[in-house]
Amino acid sequence: MTGPRTRVRDRARGLVPTRARDLVPNRARGLVPNRVRNRARGRGVFARVQRHGRGGGTAASAPRIRVAGLVLLTAYLAVVGWLALRPLPVPWVEPTNLQPLATIRSELDTGTLDALYGLARGLARLAALGVLLPLASWRPERTLAAVCARTVGAGALISSAILLLQSGVPGRSVNVDTVLLDSAGVALACLLVFPVVRALLRRGPGDGTRWGGPRWDGSAHGSGAHDVLHLRDETAGGVPPRAARVGIAP
């Protein structure tokens, strides 16, 4: 059993409890706990999530992009299906056309504004699929050619399904050229609009080219060594080493 004199002799010899003895050299050397060091070096789960979320096409943001694409795609197909499959009370119906490019040639030969407007409307009917289908199956590592090929094929299948369903709707006629126009509209949207959308989604929130964010000045800010050294300097300067007080033995 230790008494007051034993504790005083230990203080005089510089013997302090283990916790305090380990704490004083660590503060003097500028060592910080592992949790703070890992935060400075960019380690840990949250740092990995932040790094993965900066690409837009990485594991952190890819599920959110797919969910948003699926929601928009479902809403768009519901609206297109309602507009394309509702019965029309018309006195006459256009004849069925099973010859490819027949209607398109006749419209171009006419050359009127109404004919051109009809072709433009045919191109724009399913053009949004050129952006919504790649977003619903978001894979940033795929090339643009592969994405466009898959998207145009899916758009042609959707247009063919709508055409088959229209054959049994009153006031609707079957025209093969609608599938060609729909596929061409999807291809144009995928080639012209989707690359811009993909570039915007791939940029991180800290990119200087997006909405006036901070620009990279060429320094090594954010590296592990720079942050650890800076943190050690602050820790060493903010908390100076303190020696244990030595009492006087009676």
PDB file of C-alpha atoms in Angstrom:
ATOM      1  CA  MET A   1       0.000   0.000   0.000  1.00  0.00           C
ATOM      2  CA  THR A   2       1.474   3.277  -1.065  1.00  0.00           C
ATOM      3  CA  GLY A   3       1.414   6.272   1.196  1.00  0.00           C
ATOM      4  CA  PRO A   4       1.865  10.001   0.685  1.00  0.00           C
ATOM      5  CA  ARG A   5       5.637   9.755   0.978  1.00  0.00           C
ATOM      6  CA  THR A   6       5.864   7.075  -1.715  1.00  0.00           C
ATOM      7  CA  ARG A   7       3.816   9.184  -4.139  1.00  0.00           C
ATOM      8  CA  VAL A   8       5.999  12.221  -3.402  1.00  0.00           C
ATOM      9  CA  ARG A   9       9.183  10.196  -4.052  1.00  0.00           C
ATOM     10  CA  ASP A  10       7.739   8.949  -7.346  1.00  0.00           C
ATOM     11  CA  ARG A  11       6.969  12.510  -8.420  1.00  0.00           C
ATOM     12  CA  ALA A  12      10.488  13.569  -7.482  1.00  0.00           C
ATOM     13  CA  ARG A  13      11.980  10.797  -9.640  1.00  0.00           C
ATOM     14  CA  GLY A  14       9.790  11.739 -12.607  1.00  0.00           C
ATOM     15  CA  LEU A  15       7.578   8.692 -12.331  1.00  0.00           C
ATOM     16  CA  VAL A  16       4.037   9.597 -13.276  1.00  0.00           C
ATOM     17  CA  PRO A  17       1.059   7.391 -14.130  1.00  0.00           C
ATOM     18  CA  THR A  18       1.186   5.558 -17.471  1.00  0.00           C
ATOM     19  CA  ARG A  19      -1.543   7.630 -19.109  1.00  0.00           C
ATOM     20  CA  ALA A  20       0.021  10.957 -18.250  1.00  0.00           C
ATOM     21  CA  ARG A  21       3.532   9.672 -19.072  1.00  0.00           C
ATOM     22  CA  ASP A  22       2.439   8.593 -22.574  1.00  0.00           C
ATOM     23  CA  LEU A  23       0.461  11.760 -23.150  1.00  0.00           C
ATOM     24  CA  VAL A  24       3.302  14.208 -22.480  1.00  0.00           C
ATOM     25  CA  PRO A  25       5.784  12.802 -25.079  1.00  0.00           C
ATOM     26  CA  ASN A  26       3.013  12.473 -27.677  1.00  0.00           C
ATOM     27  CA  ARG A  27       2.106  16.119 -27.305  1.00  0.00           C
ATOM     28  CA  ALA A  28       5.761  17.114 -27.394  1.00  0.00           C
ATOM     29  CA  ARG A  29       6.387  15.166 -30.598  1.00  0.00           C
ATOM     30  CA  GLY A  30       3.245  16.436 -32.296  1.00  0.00           C
ATOM     31  CA  LEU A  31       1.676  12.997 -32.573  1.00  0.00           C
ATOM     32  CA  VAL A  32      -2.069  12.924 -32.936  1.00  0.00           C
ATOM     33  CA  PRO A  33      -4.549  10.070 -32.521  1.00  0.00           C
ATOM     34  CA  ASN A  34      -5.132   7.670 -35.412  1.00  0.00           C
ATOM     35  CA  ARG A  35      -8.635   9.010 -35.972  1.00  0.00           C
ATOM     36  CA  VAL A  36      -7.329  12.526 -36.612  1.00  0.00           C
ATOM     37  CA  ARG A  37      -4.438  11.222 -38.740  1.00  0.00           C
ATOM     38  CA  ASN A  38      -6.763   9.176 -40.891  1.00  0.00           C
ATOM     39  CA  ARG A  39      -9.033  12.169 -41.354  1.00  0.00           C
ATOM     40  CA  ALA A  40      -6.066  14.251 -42.495  1.00  0.00           C
ATOM     41  CA  ARG A  41      -4.838  11.585 -44.882  1.00  0.00           C
ATOM     42  CA  GLY A  42      -8.284  11.067 -46.345  1.00  0.00           C
ATOM     43  CA  ARG A  43      -8.829   7.587 -44.949  1.00  0.00           C
ATOM     44  CA  GLY A  44     -11.889   6.050 -43.420  1.00  0.00           C
ATOM     45  CA  VAL A  45     -15.345   5.186 -44.719  1.00  0.00           C
ATOM     46  CA  PHE A  46     -16.606   8.759 -45.116  1.00  0.00           C
ATOM     47  CA  ALA A  47     -13.500   9.821 -47.023  1.00  0.00           C
ATOM     48  CA  ARG A  48     -13.922   6.895 -49.418  1.00  0.00           C
ATOM     49  CA  VAL A  49     -17.570   7.792 -49.973  1.00  0.00           C
ATOM     50  CA  GLN A  50     -16.643  11.402 -50.690  1.00  0.00           C
ATOM     51  CA  ARG A  51     -13.949  10.357 -53.159  1.00  0.00           C
ATOM     52  CA  HIS A  52     -16.264   7.907 -54.916  1.00  0.00           C
ATOM     53  CA  GLY A  53     -19.032  10.495 -55.095  1.00  0.00           C
ATOM     54  CA  ARG A  54     -16.935  13.009 -57.005  1.00  0.00           C
ATOM     55  CA  GLY A  55     -17.098  11.217 -60.355  1.00  0.00           C
ATOM     56  CA  GLY A  56     -20.814  11.074 -60.767  1.00  0.00           C
ATOM     57  CA  GLY A  57     -20.517   7.630 -62.256  1.00  0.00           C
ATOM     58  CA  THR A  58     -19.018   5.946 -59.252  1.00  0.00           C
ATOM     59  CA  ALA A  59     -20.526   3.676 -56.653  1.00  0.00           C
ATOM     60  CA  ALA A  60     -21.823   6.478 -54.445  1.00  0.00           C
ATOM     61  CA  SER A  61     -23.955   8.304 -57.026  1.00  0.00           C
ATOM     62  CA  ALA A  62     -24.707   5.572 -59.597  1.00  0.00           C
ATOM     63  CA  PRO A  63     -27.707   4.112 -57.685  1.00  0.00           C
ATOM     64  CA  ARG A  64     -29.243   7.551 -57.284  1.00  0.00           C
ATOM     65  CA  ILE A  65     -28.803   8.283 -60.992  1.00  0.00           C
ATOM     66  CA  ARG A  66     -30.416   4.965 -61.906  1.00  0.00           C
ATOM     67  CA  VAL A  67     -33.366   5.527 -59.583  1.00  0.00           C
ATOM     68  CA  ALA A  68     -33.952   9.030 -60.948  1.00  0.00           C
ATOM     69  CA  GLY A  69     -33.665   7.722 -64.515  1.00  0.00           C
ATOM     70  CA  LEU A  70     -36.140   4.922 -63.840  1.00  0.00           C
ATOM     71  CA  VAL A  71     -38.660   7.301 -62.284  1.00  0.00           C
ATOM     72  CA  LEU A  72     -38.432   9.748 -65.197  1.00  0.00           C
ATOM     73  CA  LEU A  73     -38.531   6.925 -67.742  1.00  0.00           C
ATOM     74  CA  THR A  74     -41.647   5.403 -66.183  1.00  0.00           C
ATOM     75  CA  ALA A  75     -43.441   8.754 -66.106  1.00  0.00           C
ATOM     76  CA  TYR A  76     -42.455   9.519 -69.699  1.00  0.00           C
ATOM     77  CA  LEU A  77     -43.590   6.132 -71.012  1.00  0.00           C
ATOM     78  CA  ALA A  78     -46.892   6.480 -69.170  1.00  0.00           C
ATOM     79  CA  VAL A  79     -47.569   9.828 -70.836  1.00  0.00           C
ATOM     80  CA  VAL A  80     -46.481   8.580 -74.281  1.00  0.00           C
ATOM     81  CA  GLY A  81     -48.574   5.436 -73.943  1.00  0.00           C
ATOM     82  CA  TRP A  82     -51.661   7.416 -72.974  1.00  0.00           C
ATOM     83  CA  LEU A  83     -51.236   9.816 -75.905  1.00  0.00           C
ATOM     84  CA  ALA A  84     -50.502   7.068 -78.436  1.00  0.00           C
ATOM     85  CA  LEU A  85     -53.131   4.514 -77.382  1.00  0.00           C
ATOM     86  CA  ARG A  86     -56.163   6.660 -76.655  1.00  0.00           C
ATOM     87  CA  PRO A  87     -59.006   6.326 -79.222  1.00  0.00           C
ATOM     88  CA  LEU A  88     -59.493   9.216 -81.648  1.00  0.00           C
ATOM     89  CA  PRO A  89     -63.010  10.214 -82.799  1.00  0.00           C
ATOM     90  CA  VAL A  90     -62.078  10.963 -86.425  1.00  0.00           C
ATOM     91  CA  PRO A  91     -64.311  10.608 -89.512  1.00  0.00           C
ATOM     92  CA  TRP A  92     -61.588   8.857 -91.524  1.00  0.00           C
ATOM     93  CA  VAL A  93     -58.343   6.997 -90.887  1.00  0.00           C
ATOM     94  CA  GLU A  94     -55.153   7.044 -92.953  1.00  0.00           C
ATOM     95  CA  PRO A  95     -54.459   3.820 -94.853  1.00  0.00           C
ATOM     96  CA  THR A  96     -52.050   1.291 -93.433  1.00  0.00           C
ATOM     97  CA  ASN A  97     -48.446   1.688 -94.624  1.00  0.00           C
ATOM     98  CA  LEU A  98     -46.130  -1.313 -94.484  1.00  0.00           C
ATOM     99  CA  GLN A  99     -43.564   0.005 -96.972  1.00  0.00           C
ATOM    100  CA  PRO A 100     -40.543   1.636 -95.286  1.00  0.00           C
ATOM    101  CA  LEU A 101     -39.801   5.280 -96.174  1.00  0.00           C
ATOM    102  CA  ALA A 102     -42.970   5.660 -98.251  1.00  0.00           C
ATOM    103  CA  THR A 103     -44.559   8.261 -95.989  1.00  0.00           C
ATOM    104  CA  ILE A 104     -41.265  10.055 -95.423  1.00  0.00           C
ATOM    105  CA  ARG A 105     -40.641  10.382 -99.170  1.00  0.00           C
ATOM    106  CA  SER A 106     -44.126  11.708 -99.813  1.00  0.00           C
ATOM    107  CA  GLU A 107     -43.783  14.279 -97.032  1.00  0.00           C
ATOM    108  CA  LEU A 108     -40.407  15.442 -98.348  1.00  0.00           C
ATOM    109  CA  ASP A 109     -41.729  15.656-101.905  1.00  0.00           C
ATOM    110  CA  THR A 110     -44.570  17.859-100.707  1.00  0.00           C
ATOM    111  CA  GLY A 111     -42.166  20.278 -99.019  1.00  0.00           C
ATOM    112  CA  THR A 112     -44.834  22.205 -97.128  1.00  0.00           C
ATOM    113  CA  LEU A 113     -44.493  23.429 -93.558  1.00  0.00           C
ATOM    114  CA  ASP A 114     -47.177  21.029 -92.382  1.00  0.00           C
ATOM    115  CA  ALA A 115     -45.273  18.094 -93.863  1.00  0.00           C
ATOM    116  CA  LEU A 116     -42.015  19.162 -92.265  1.00  0.00           C
ATOM    117  CA  TYR A 117     -43.809  19.725 -88.985  1.00  0.00           C
ATOM    118  CA  GLY A 118     -45.181  16.191 -89.159  1.00  0.00           C
ATOM    119  CA  LEU A 119     -41.690  14.758 -89.678  1.00  0.00           C
ATOM    120  CA  ALA A 120     -40.268  16.832 -86.819  1.00  0.00           C
ATOM    121  CA  ARG A 121     -43.089  15.675 -84.547  1.00  0.00           C
ATOM    122  CA  GLY A 122     -42.334  12.081 -85.474  1.00  0.00           C
ATOM    123  CA  LEU A 123     -38.667  12.581 -84.591  1.00  0.00           C
ATOM    124  CA  ALA A 124     -39.462  14.205 -81.247  1.00  0.00           C
ATOM    125  CA  ARG A 125     -42.094  11.728 -80.060  1.00  0.00           C
ATOM    126  CA  LEU A 126     -39.651   9.276 -78.404  1.00  0.00           C
ATOM    127  CA  ALA A 127     -36.497  11.406 -78.546  1.00  0.00           C
ATOM    128  CA  ALA A 128     -36.332  11.691 -74.750  1.00  0.00           C
ATOM    129  CA  LEU A 129     -35.597   7.971 -74.585  1.00  0.00           C
ATOM    130  CA  GLY A 130     -32.141   8.780 -75.932  1.00  0.00           C
ATOM    131  CA  VAL A 131     -31.345  10.341 -72.543  1.00  0.00           C
ATOM    132  CA  LEU A 132     -33.650   8.512 -70.127  1.00  0.00           C
ATOM    133  CA  LEU A 133     -32.708   4.967 -71.158  1.00  0.00           C
ATOM    134  CA  PRO A 134     -28.949   5.486 -70.551  1.00  0.00           C
ATOM    135  CA  LEU A 135     -29.715   7.150 -67.218  1.00  0.00           C
ATOM    136  CA  ALA A 136     -31.933   4.244 -66.142  1.00  0.00           C
ATOM    137  CA  SER A 137     -29.060   1.825 -66.851  1.00  0.00           C
ATOM    138  CA  TRP A 138     -26.228   4.168 -65.830  1.00  0.00           C
ATOM    139  CA  ARG A 139     -22.811   2.706 -66.624  1.00  0.00           C
ATOM    140  CA  PRO A 140     -20.198   5.467 -66.950  1.00  0.00           C
ATOM    141  CA  GLU A 141     -17.480   3.046 -68.070  1.00  0.00           C
ATOM    142  CA  ARG A 142     -19.318   2.191 -71.296  1.00  0.00           C
ATOM    143  CA  THR A 143     -18.358   3.913 -74.517  1.00  0.00           C
ATOM    144  CA  LEU A 144     -20.755   6.289 -76.254  1.00  0.00           C
ATOM    145  CA  ALA A 145     -21.064   3.973 -79.256  1.00  0.00           C
ATOM    146  CA  ALA A 146     -22.148   1.032 -77.080  1.00  0.00           C
ATOM    147  CA  VAL A 147     -24.610   3.190 -75.147  1.00  0.00           C
ATOM    148  CA  CYS A 148     -26.156   4.591 -78.327  1.00  0.00           C
ATOM    149  CA  ALA A 149     -26.444   1.143 -79.923  1.00  0.00           C
ATOM    150  CA  ARG A 150     -28.263  -0.266 -76.900  1.00  0.00           C
ATOM    151  CA  THR A 151     -30.452   2.813 -76.601  1.00  0.00           C
ATOM    152  CA  VAL A 152     -31.496   2.860 -80.270  1.00  0.00           C
ATOM    153  CA  GLY A 153     -32.301  -0.842 -80.140  1.00  0.00           C
ATOM    154  CA  ALA A 154     -34.442  -0.403 -77.016  1.00  0.00           C
ATOM    155  CA  GLY A 155     -36.168   2.629 -78.567  1.00  0.00           C
ATOM    156  CA  ALA A 156     -36.996   0.667 -81.721  1.00  0.00           C
ATOM    157  CA  LEU A 157     -38.493  -2.141 -79.618  1.00  0.00           C
ATOM    158  CA  ILE A 158     -40.627   0.308 -77.631  1.00  0.00           C
ATOM    159  CA  SER A 159     -41.820   2.009 -80.834  1.00  0.00           C
ATOM    160  CA  SER A 160     -42.685  -1.365 -82.405  1.00  0.00           C
ATOM    161  CA  ALA A 161     -44.672  -2.359 -79.308  1.00  0.00           C
ATOM    162  CA  ILE A 162     -46.641   0.896 -79.443  1.00  0.00           C
ATOM    163  CA  LEU A 163     -47.282   0.348 -83.171  1.00  0.00           C
ATOM    164  CA  LEU A 164     -48.628  -3.162 -82.561  1.00  0.00           C
ATOM    165  CA  LEU A 165     -50.902  -1.910 -79.792  1.00  0.00           C
ATOM    166  CA  GLN A 166     -52.205   0.888 -82.003  1.00  0.00           C
ATOM    167  CA  SER A 167     -53.503  -1.640 -84.531  1.00  0.00           C
ATOM    168  CA  GLY A 168     -56.427  -2.436 -82.250  1.00  0.00           C
ATOM    169  CA  VAL A 169     -57.250   1.141 -81.179  1.00  0.00           C
ATOM    170  CA  PRO A 170     -60.097   2.921 -82.964  1.00  0.00           C
ATOM    171  CA  GLY A 171     -58.966   5.908 -85.018  1.00  0.00           C
ATOM    172  CA  ARG A 172     -55.351   4.715 -85.255  1.00  0.00           C
ATOM    173  CA  SER A 173     -53.518   3.353 -88.299  1.00  0.00           C
ATOM    174  CA  VAL A 174     -50.352   1.311 -88.648  1.00  0.00           C
ATOM    175  CA  ASN A 175     -47.402   3.078 -90.300  1.00  0.00           C
ATOM    176  CA  VAL A 176     -43.938   1.524 -90.418  1.00  0.00           C
ATOM    177  CA  ASP A 177     -42.304   4.899 -90.924  1.00  0.00           C
ATOM    178  CA  THR A 178     -43.207   5.887 -87.370  1.00  0.00           C
ATOM    179  CA  VAL A 179     -40.749   3.259 -86.093  1.00  0.00           C
ATOM    180  CA  LEU A 180     -38.021   4.693 -88.338  1.00  0.00           C
ATOM    181  CA  LEU A 181     -38.717   8.248 -87.200  1.00  0.00           C
ATOM    182  CA  ASP A 182     -38.818   7.225 -83.549  1.00  0.00           C
ATOM    183  CA  SER A 183     -35.506   5.362 -83.864  1.00  0.00           C
ATOM    184  CA  ALA A 184     -33.893   8.317 -85.642  1.00  0.00           C
ATOM    185  CA  GLY A 185     -35.080  10.694 -82.914  1.00  0.00           C
ATOM    186  CA  VAL A 186     -33.690   8.441 -80.171  1.00  0.00           C
ATOM    187  CA  ALA A 187     -30.345   8.209 -82.001  1.00  0.00           C
ATOM    188  CA  LEU A 188     -30.079  11.998 -82.403  1.00  0.00           C
ATOM    189  CA  ALA A 189     -30.877  12.619 -78.734  1.00  0.00           C
ATOM    190  CA  CYS A 190     -28.357   9.987 -77.610  1.00  0.00           C
ATOM    191  CA  LEU A 191     -25.608  11.413 -79.820  1.00  0.00           C
ATOM    192  CA  LEU A 192     -26.216  15.116 -79.208  1.00  0.00           C
ATOM    193  CA  VAL A 193     -27.805  15.495 -75.766  1.00  0.00           C
ATOM    194  CA  PHE A 194     -26.672  12.530 -73.693  1.00  0.00           C
ATOM    195  CA  PRO A 195     -22.892  13.315 -73.908  1.00  0.00           C
ATOM    196  CA  VAL A 196     -23.573  16.719 -72.356  1.00  0.00           C
ATOM    197  CA  VAL A 197     -25.677  15.197 -69.573  1.00  0.00           C
ATOM    198  CA  ARG A 198     -23.052  12.533 -68.873  1.00  0.00           C
ATOM    199  CA  ALA A 199     -20.279  15.124 -68.705  1.00  0.00           C
ATOM    200  CA  LEU A 200     -22.271  17.166 -66.183  1.00  0.00           C
ATOM    201  CA  LEU A 201     -22.980  14.120 -64.020  1.00  0.00           C
ATOM    202  CA  ARG A 202     -19.355  12.993 -64.066  1.00  0.00           C
ATOM    203  CA  ARG A 203     -18.071  16.280 -62.693  1.00  0.00           C
ATOM    204  CA  GLY A 204     -17.657  16.418 -58.944  1.00  0.00           C
ATOM    205  CA  PRO A 205     -19.101  19.104 -56.674  1.00  0.00           C
ATOM    206  CA  GLY A 206     -15.629  20.588 -56.153  1.00  0.00           C
ATOM    207  CA  ASP A 207     -14.834  20.987 -59.837  1.00  0.00           C
ATOM    208  CA  GLY A 208     -14.069  24.566 -60.796  1.00  0.00           C
ATOM    209  CA  THR A 209     -15.907  24.317 -64.100  1.00  0.00           C
ATOM    210  CA  ARG A 210     -19.257  23.656 -62.470  1.00  0.00           C
ATOM    211  CA  TRP A 211     -21.343  26.504 -61.091  1.00  0.00           C
ATOM    212  CA  GLY A 212     -18.357  28.610 -60.067  1.00  0.00           C
ATOM    213  CA  GLY A 213     -16.764  26.060 -57.757  1.00  0.00           C
ATOM    214  CA  PRO A 214     -13.204  26.407 -56.469  1.00  0.00           C
ATOM    215  CA  ARG A 215     -10.538  25.869 -59.096  1.00  0.00           C
ATOM    216  CA  TRP A 216      -7.450  23.681 -58.639  1.00  0.00           C
ATOM    217  CA  ASP A 217      -4.382  25.878 -58.222  1.00  0.00           C
ATOM    218  CA  GLY A 218      -1.807  23.137 -58.782  1.00  0.00           C
ATOM    219  CA  SER A 219      -0.946  22.677 -55.115  1.00  0.00           C
ATOM    220  CA  ALA A 220      -0.963  19.323 -53.364  1.00  0.00           C
ATOM    221  CA  HIS A 221      -3.874  20.257 -51.127  1.00  0.00           C
ATOM    222  CA  GLY A 222      -5.690  17.257 -49.814  1.00  0.00           C
ATOM    223  CA  SER A 223      -2.666  14.912 -49.870  1.00  0.00           C
ATOM    224  CA  GLY A 224      -1.978  12.850 -46.801  1.00  0.00           C
ATOM    225  CA  ALA A 225       1.581  14.056 -46.079  1.00  0.00           C
ATOM    226  CA  HIS A 226       0.724  17.748 -46.387  1.00  0.00           C
ATOM    227  CA  ASP A 227      -2.290  17.508 -44.105  1.00  0.00           C
ATOM    228  CA  VAL A 228      -0.502  15.388 -41.497  1.00  0.00           C
ATOM    229  CA  LEU A 229       2.457  17.756 -41.318  1.00  0.00           C
ATOM    230  CA  HIS A 230       0.176  20.749 -41.063  1.00  0.00           C
ATOM    231  CA  LEU A 231      -1.878  19.056 -38.361  1.00  0.00           C
ATOM    232  CA  ARG A 232       1.214  18.108 -36.422  1.00  0.00           C
ATOM    233  CA  ASP A 233       2.512  21.675 -36.515  1.00  0.00           C
ATOM    234  CA  GLU A 234      -0.790  22.998 -35.225  1.00  0.00           C
ATOM    235  CA  THR A 235      -0.947  20.353 -32.510  1.00  0.00           C
ATOM    236  CA  ALA A 236       2.635  20.887 -31.425  1.00  0.00           C
ATOM    237  CA  GLY A 237       2.251  24.659 -31.426  1.00  0.00           C
ATOM    238  CA  GLY A 238      -1.148  24.756 -29.795  1.00  0.00           C
ATOM    239  CA  VAL A 239      -0.398  22.383 -26.901  1.00  0.00           C
ATOM    240  CA  PRO A 240       3.149  22.926 -25.563  1.00  0.00           C
ATOM    241  CA  PRO A 241       4.745  20.081 -23.607  1.00  0.00           C
ATOM    242  CA  ARG A 242       4.349  20.295 -19.890  1.00  0.00           C
ATOM    243  CA  ALA A 243       6.592  18.643 -17.327  1.00  0.00           C
ATOM    244  CA  ALA A 244       5.217  16.944 -14.256  1.00  0.00           C
ATOM    245  CA  ARG A 245       5.289  18.959 -11.062  1.00  0.00           C
ATOM    246  CA  VAL A 246       7.715  17.710  -8.452  1.00  0.00           C
ATOM    247  CA  GLY A 247       6.728  18.040  -4.865  1.00  0.00           C
ATOM    248  CA  ILE A 248       9.060  18.564  -1.906  1.00  0.00           C
ATOM    249  CA  ALA A 249       9.387  15.664   0.452  1.00  0.00           C
ATOM    250  CA  PRO A 250       8.751  16.542   4.094  1.00  0.00           C
TER     251      PRO A 250
END
